[in-house]
Each structure stands twice: as C-alpha cells, then as structure tokens.
Short mmCIF file of C-alpha atoms in Angstrom, two decimals:
data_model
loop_
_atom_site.label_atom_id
_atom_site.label_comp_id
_atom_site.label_asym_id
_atom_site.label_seq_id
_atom_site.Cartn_x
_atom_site.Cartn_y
_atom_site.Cartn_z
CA UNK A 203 0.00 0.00 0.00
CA UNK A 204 1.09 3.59 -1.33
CA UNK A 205 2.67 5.34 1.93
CA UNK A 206 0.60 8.62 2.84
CA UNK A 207 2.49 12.04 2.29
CA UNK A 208 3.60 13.92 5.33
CA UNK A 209 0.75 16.28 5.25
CA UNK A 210 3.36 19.00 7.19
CA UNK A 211 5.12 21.47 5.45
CA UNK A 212 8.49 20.97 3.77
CA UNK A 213 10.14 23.49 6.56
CA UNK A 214 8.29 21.91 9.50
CA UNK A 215 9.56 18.41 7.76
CA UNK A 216 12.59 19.39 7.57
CA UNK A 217 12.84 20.57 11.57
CA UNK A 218 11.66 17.56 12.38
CA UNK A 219 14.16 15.48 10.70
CA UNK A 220 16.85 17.88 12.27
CA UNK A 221 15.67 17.06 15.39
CA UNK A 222 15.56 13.46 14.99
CA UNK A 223 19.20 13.55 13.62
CA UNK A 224 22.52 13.52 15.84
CA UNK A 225 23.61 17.05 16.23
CA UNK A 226 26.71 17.87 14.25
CA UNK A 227 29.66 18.15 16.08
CA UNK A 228 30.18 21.19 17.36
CA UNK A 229 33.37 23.66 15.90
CA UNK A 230 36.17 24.05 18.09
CA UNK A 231 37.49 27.56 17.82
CA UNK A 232 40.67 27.59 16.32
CA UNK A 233 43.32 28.41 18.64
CA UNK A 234 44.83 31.74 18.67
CA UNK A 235 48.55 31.84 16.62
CA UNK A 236 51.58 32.76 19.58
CA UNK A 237 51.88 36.34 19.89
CA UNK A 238 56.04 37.08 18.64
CA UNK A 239 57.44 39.14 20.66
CA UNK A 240 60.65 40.01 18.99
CA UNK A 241 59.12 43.03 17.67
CA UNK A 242 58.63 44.22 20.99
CA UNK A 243 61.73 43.22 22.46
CA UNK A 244 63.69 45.14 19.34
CA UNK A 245 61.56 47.83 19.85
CA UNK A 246 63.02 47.83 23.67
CA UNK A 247 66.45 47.40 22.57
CA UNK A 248 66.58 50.33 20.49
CA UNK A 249 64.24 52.38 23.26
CA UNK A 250 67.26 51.53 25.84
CA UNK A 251 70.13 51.83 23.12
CA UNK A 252 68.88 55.85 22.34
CA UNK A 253 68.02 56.55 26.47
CA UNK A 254 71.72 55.18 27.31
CA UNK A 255 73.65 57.46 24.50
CA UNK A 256 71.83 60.13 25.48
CA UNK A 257 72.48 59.41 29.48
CA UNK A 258 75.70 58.77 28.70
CA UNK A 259 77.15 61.56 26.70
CA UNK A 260 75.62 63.52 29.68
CA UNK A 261 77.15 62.15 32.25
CA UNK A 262 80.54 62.30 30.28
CA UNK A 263 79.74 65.89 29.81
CA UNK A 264 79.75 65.71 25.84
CA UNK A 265 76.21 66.98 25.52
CA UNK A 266 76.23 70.03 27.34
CA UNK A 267 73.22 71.84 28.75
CA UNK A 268 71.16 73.45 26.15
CA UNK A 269 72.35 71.33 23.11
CA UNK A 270 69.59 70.26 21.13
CA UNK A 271 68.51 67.48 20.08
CA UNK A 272 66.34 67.11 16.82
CA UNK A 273 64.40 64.03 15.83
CA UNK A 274 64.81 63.66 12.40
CA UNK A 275 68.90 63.44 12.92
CA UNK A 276 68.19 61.03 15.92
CA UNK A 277 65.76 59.05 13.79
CA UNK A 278 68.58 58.53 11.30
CA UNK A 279 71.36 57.69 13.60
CA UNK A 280 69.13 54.98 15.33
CA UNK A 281 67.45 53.79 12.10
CA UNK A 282 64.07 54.33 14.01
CA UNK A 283 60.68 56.25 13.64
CA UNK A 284 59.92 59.47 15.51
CA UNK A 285 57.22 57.91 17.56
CA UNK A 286 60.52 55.61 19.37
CA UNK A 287 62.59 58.88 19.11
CA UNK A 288 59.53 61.09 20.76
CA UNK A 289 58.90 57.66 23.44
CA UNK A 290 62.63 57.96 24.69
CA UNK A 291 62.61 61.68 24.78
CA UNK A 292 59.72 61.66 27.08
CA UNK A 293 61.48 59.31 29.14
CA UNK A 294 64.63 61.09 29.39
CA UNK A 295 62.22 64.54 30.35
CA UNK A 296 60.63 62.34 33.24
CA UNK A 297 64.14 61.16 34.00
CA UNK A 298 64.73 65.56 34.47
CA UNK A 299 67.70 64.95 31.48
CA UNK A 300 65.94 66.69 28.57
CA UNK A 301 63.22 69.64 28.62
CA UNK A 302 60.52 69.41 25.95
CA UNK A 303 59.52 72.33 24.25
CA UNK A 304 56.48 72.75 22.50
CA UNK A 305 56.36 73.53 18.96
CA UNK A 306 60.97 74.34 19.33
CA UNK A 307 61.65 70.54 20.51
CA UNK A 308 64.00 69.27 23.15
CA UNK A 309 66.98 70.15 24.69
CA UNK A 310 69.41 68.88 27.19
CA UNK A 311 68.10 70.31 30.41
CA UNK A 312 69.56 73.50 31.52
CA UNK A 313 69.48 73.76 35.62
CA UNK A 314 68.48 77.05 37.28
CA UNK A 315 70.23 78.45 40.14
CA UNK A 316 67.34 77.23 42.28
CA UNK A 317 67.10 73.91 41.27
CA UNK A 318 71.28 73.52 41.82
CA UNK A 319 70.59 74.45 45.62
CA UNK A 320 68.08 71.97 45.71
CA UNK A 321 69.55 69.45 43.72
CA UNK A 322 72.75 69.59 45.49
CA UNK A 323 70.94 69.66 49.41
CA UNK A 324 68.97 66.18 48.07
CA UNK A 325 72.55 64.70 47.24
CA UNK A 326 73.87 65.91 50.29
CA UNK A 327 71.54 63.83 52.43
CA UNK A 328 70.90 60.86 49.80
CA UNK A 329 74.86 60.05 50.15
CA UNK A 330 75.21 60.84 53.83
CA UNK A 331 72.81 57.40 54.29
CA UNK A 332 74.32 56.30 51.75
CA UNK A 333 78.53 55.96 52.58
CA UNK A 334 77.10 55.28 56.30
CA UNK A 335 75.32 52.40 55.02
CA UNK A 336 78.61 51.42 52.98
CA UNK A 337 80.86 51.69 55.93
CA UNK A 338 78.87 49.25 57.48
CA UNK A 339 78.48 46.66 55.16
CA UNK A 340 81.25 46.73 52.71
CA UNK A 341 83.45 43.45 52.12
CA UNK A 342 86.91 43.37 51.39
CA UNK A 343 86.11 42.36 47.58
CA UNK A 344 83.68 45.96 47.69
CA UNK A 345 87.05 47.54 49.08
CA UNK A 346 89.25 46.14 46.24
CA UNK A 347 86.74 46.76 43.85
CA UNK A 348 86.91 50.71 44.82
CA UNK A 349 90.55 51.13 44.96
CA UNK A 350 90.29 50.03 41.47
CA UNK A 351 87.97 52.24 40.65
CA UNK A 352 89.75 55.21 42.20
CA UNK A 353 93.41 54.49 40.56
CA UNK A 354 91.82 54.40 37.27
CA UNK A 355 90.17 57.86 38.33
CA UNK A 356 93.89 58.56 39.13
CA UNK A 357 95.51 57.39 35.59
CA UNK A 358 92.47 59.46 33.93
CA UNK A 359 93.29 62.50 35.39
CA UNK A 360 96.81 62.67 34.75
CA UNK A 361 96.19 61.85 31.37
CA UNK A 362 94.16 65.04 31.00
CA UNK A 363 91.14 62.87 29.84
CA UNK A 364 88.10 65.19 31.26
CA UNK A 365 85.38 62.91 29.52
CA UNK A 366 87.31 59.61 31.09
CA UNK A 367 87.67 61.88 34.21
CA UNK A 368 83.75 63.08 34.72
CA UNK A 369 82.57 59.18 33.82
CA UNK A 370 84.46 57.78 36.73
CA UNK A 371 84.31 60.21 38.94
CA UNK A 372 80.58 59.62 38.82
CA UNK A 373 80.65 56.13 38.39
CA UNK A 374 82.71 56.28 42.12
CA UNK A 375 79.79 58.00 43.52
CA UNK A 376 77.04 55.47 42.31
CA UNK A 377 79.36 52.71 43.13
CA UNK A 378 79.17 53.64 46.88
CA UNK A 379 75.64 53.44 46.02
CA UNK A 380 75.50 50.06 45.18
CA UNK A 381 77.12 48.70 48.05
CA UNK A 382 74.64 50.13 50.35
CA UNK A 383 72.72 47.73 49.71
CA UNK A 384 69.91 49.79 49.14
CA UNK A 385 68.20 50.14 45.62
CA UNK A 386 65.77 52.47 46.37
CA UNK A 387 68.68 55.11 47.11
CA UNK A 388 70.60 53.54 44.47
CA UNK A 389 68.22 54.68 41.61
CA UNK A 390 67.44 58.33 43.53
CA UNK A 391 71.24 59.26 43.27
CA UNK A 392 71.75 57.56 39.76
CA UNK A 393 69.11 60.32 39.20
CA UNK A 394 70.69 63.32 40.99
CA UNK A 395 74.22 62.07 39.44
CA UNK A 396 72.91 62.60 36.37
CA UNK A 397 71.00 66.38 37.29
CA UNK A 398 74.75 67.00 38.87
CA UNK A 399 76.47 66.24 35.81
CA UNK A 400 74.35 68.61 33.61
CA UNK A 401 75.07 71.27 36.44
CA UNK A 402 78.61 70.93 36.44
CA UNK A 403 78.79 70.78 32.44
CA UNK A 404 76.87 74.33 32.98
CA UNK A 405 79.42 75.85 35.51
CA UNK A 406 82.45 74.11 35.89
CA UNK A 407 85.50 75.64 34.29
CA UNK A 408 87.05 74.13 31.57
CA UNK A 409 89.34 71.39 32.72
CA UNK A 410 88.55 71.50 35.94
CA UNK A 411 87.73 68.24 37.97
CA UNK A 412 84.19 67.37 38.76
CA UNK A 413 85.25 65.88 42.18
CA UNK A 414 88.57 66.24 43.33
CA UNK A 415 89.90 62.76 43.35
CA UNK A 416 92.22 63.14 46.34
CA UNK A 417 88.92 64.01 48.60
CA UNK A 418 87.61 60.12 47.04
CA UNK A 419 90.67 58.39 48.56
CA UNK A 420 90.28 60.18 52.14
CA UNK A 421 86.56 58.91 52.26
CA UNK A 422 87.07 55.61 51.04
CA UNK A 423 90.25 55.28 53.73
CA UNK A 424 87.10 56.29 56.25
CA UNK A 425 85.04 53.35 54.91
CA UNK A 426 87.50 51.23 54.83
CA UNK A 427 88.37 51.70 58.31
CA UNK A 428 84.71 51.22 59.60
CA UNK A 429 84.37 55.40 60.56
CA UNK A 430 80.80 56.06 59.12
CA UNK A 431 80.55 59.03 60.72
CA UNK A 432 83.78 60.16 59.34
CA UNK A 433 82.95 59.39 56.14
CA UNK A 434 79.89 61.08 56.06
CA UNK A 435 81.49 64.50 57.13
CA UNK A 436 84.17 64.04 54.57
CA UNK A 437 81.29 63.39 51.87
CA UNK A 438 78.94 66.34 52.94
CA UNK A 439 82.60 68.69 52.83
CA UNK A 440 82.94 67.07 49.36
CA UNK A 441 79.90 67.96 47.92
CA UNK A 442 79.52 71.36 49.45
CA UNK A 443 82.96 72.59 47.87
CA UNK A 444 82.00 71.07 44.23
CA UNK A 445 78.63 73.54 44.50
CA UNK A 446 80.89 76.61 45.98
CA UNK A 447 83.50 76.14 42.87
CA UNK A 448 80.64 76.04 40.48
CA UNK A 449 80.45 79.17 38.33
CA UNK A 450 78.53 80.24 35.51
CA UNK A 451 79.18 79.04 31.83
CA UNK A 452 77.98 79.06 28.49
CA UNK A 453 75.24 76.66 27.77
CA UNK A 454 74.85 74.54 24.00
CA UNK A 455 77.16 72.72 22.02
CA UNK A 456 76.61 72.99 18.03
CA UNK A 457 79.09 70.13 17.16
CA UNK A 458 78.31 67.14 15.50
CA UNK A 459 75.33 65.25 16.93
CA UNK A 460 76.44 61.56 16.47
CA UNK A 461 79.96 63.00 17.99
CA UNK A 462 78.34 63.96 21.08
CA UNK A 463 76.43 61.15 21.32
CA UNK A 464 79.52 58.80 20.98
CA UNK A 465 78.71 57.10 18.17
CA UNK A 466 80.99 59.02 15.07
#
C-alpha cells in the first residue's frame, strides 16, 4: 500500500528530521597563533640603546646643557621612527635629562640656580645614608673593587682625559651606592648624578675636575676603616665645595650630533 504524504510542510519536515538527527559536532574555535614578541623586544632594545647614549654623553659631559637634540637626525642615527625617538625623549624629560619644548623641541636640560641648591641639598643627604650604610656593610672584595675604581680615576686624570675623568668620577659616587645595599637610594642618586652632571657641564670651568679625586681616597680610607661618621662629614665637605667652585658658563654645544652622542 502507497505510503501517505507527510501532510506537514516541507520546513516543518525538515525541523523535524533535524531534530531526529545527531547534532553535528560542534566547531572548536581555532586556537589563537603565539603572539612574537621580537618586535617588541627590538623595539626595547633600540628604546634603551637611544636613552643610554643620550644618558651617557651627559654624564661624560659631551652633551652640554642646552644642546639640542632634533628628531629627524636622531631618527637617522638609530634607524628608528619618531614615535621611538619622541617615546625615549619623554622618558629622558621624566628622567629631568631633557626639557621638551612645545612647537621648538627638546633640549638637554639647563638647571636654574634654584634647582642647583636643591639638587645639590637632596645629594647631600641621599649620600650621607648612603657611605654610612657602605661603611657598614662593605666586604673586602667591595674595598678592592673601589681602589680600582679610584686608581683608574687617578691614571684618567693625569692623562688630562676630562670625559674619562667626569665618567668615573661619577661612576665612584654610584658605586658607593651600590654597596649600600639599598636600591631604592641607588636609583634616587643615579638620578641626581645625572642632574649633577648637567650642572657641572653648565658651571664648571674648563678642565677642571668634577670631584677632586684626592677628597675620594680620604673617604674611602674612612670606609675602609669602619668610621661612618667620618665618612659622612668628609662626603657632605665634598659635595659642598664642588657647588661653591661652580660658576657660571655658556650653555649649547653645536658640534656634530652623532659625535656627542659617541657614536661618530
């Protein structure tokens, strides 16, 4: 016998057979392709690459307060866009190295009086706690490690080499910071170092020592004979006599960018 036609629709037939019929497995998403970070990590390479020639070639004194610094050269020396050129000079403004000036671009910061006093008060104190702390806790190797530090000081300046000279006379100072044990102080004086530096670059006369590297020797004999509070007088005398001998100077430096940024 003929079978009778499903009197229902074709959709409603259709629904029904769906529903009768095993579901279809259900799609897994696919999963998401690994993120490469190598762009990134370049990218912060060449961030940290820029900040340190910058930092550097302050701290050595070969940028001088008030030189400026364009982005289109920088972009070219570095082989990078303005957006990482504009990133690191923001950073170096926060860091109190460069000033940013709208619409005229940046400069290497150029300290007022004021800020010197200040500046130079906030060392003052920073590296009182600090060179106590040092006396304390210093090993022989952290003693060897400083005399080292201080005869190549020595050779530097009886070379005549002022850049060589200005490095490691700073690099003694943030040293002593090191060894305190203390990182919190350790980063605010690698900070004030660094204001210092533009300072001195402002006022110091020409060949002239940042620190005097005999006044080094009598507070590290201080530390290395335990006298913290000795050493902290002899490092508050220090610094007091490097602002007195400070005098006005000429800011700005119009030579050769990549020069002054050690890399031509």
């Amino acid at each position: 016998m003929p079978k009778s036609p499903d009197p229902r629709p074709p959709a409603r037939a259709a629904r029904a057979t769906r529903g009768n019929a095993t579901p279809p497995p259900r799609r897994q998403p696919s999963a998401a392709p690994p993120v490469d970070s190598a762009p990134a990590d370049e990218s912060a390479d060449v961030e940290t690459r820029i900040y340190r020639a910058v930092f550097d070639s302050v701290m050595g004194q070969r940028l001088k307060p008030g030189t400026k610094l364009p982005e289109a050269p920088l972009c070219e020396l570095f082989g990078v866009s303005r957006s990482v050129v504009r990133k690191v000079l923001q950073k170096l403004a926060h860091d109190h190295i460069v000033q940013l000036r709208p619409n005229r671009g940046a400069i290497v910061a150029v300290p007022t009086r004021e800020e010197t006093r200040q500046i130079f008060e906030a060392r003052r104190a920073l590296e009182a706690a600090i060179v106590r702390l040092v006396a304390e806790r210093a090993t022989a190797r952290d003693l060897k490690g400083l005399r080292e530090q201080l005869r190549a000081e020595h050779e530097a300046m009886h070379r005549f080499d002022q850049p060589a000279w200005a490095r490691l006379a700073s690099a003694y100072h943030l040293r002593l910071a090191e060894l305190s044990g203390n990182p919190i102080l350790q980063r605010y004086l690698q900070e004030i170092v660094s204001r210092c530096s533009l300072i001195v670059a402002v006022h110091q006369p020409p060949g002239n020592a940042a620190c005097e590297h005999d006044e080094h020797e009598r507070i590290m004999d201080c530390i290395a004979r335990g006298d913290a509070e000795g050493a902290v007088q002899l490092m508050d005398q220090h610094l007091r006599e490097l602002e007195e001998h400070l005098m006005l100077g000429s800011p700005g430096d119009e030579r050769n960018l990549a020069k002054l940024l050690g890399l031509g």
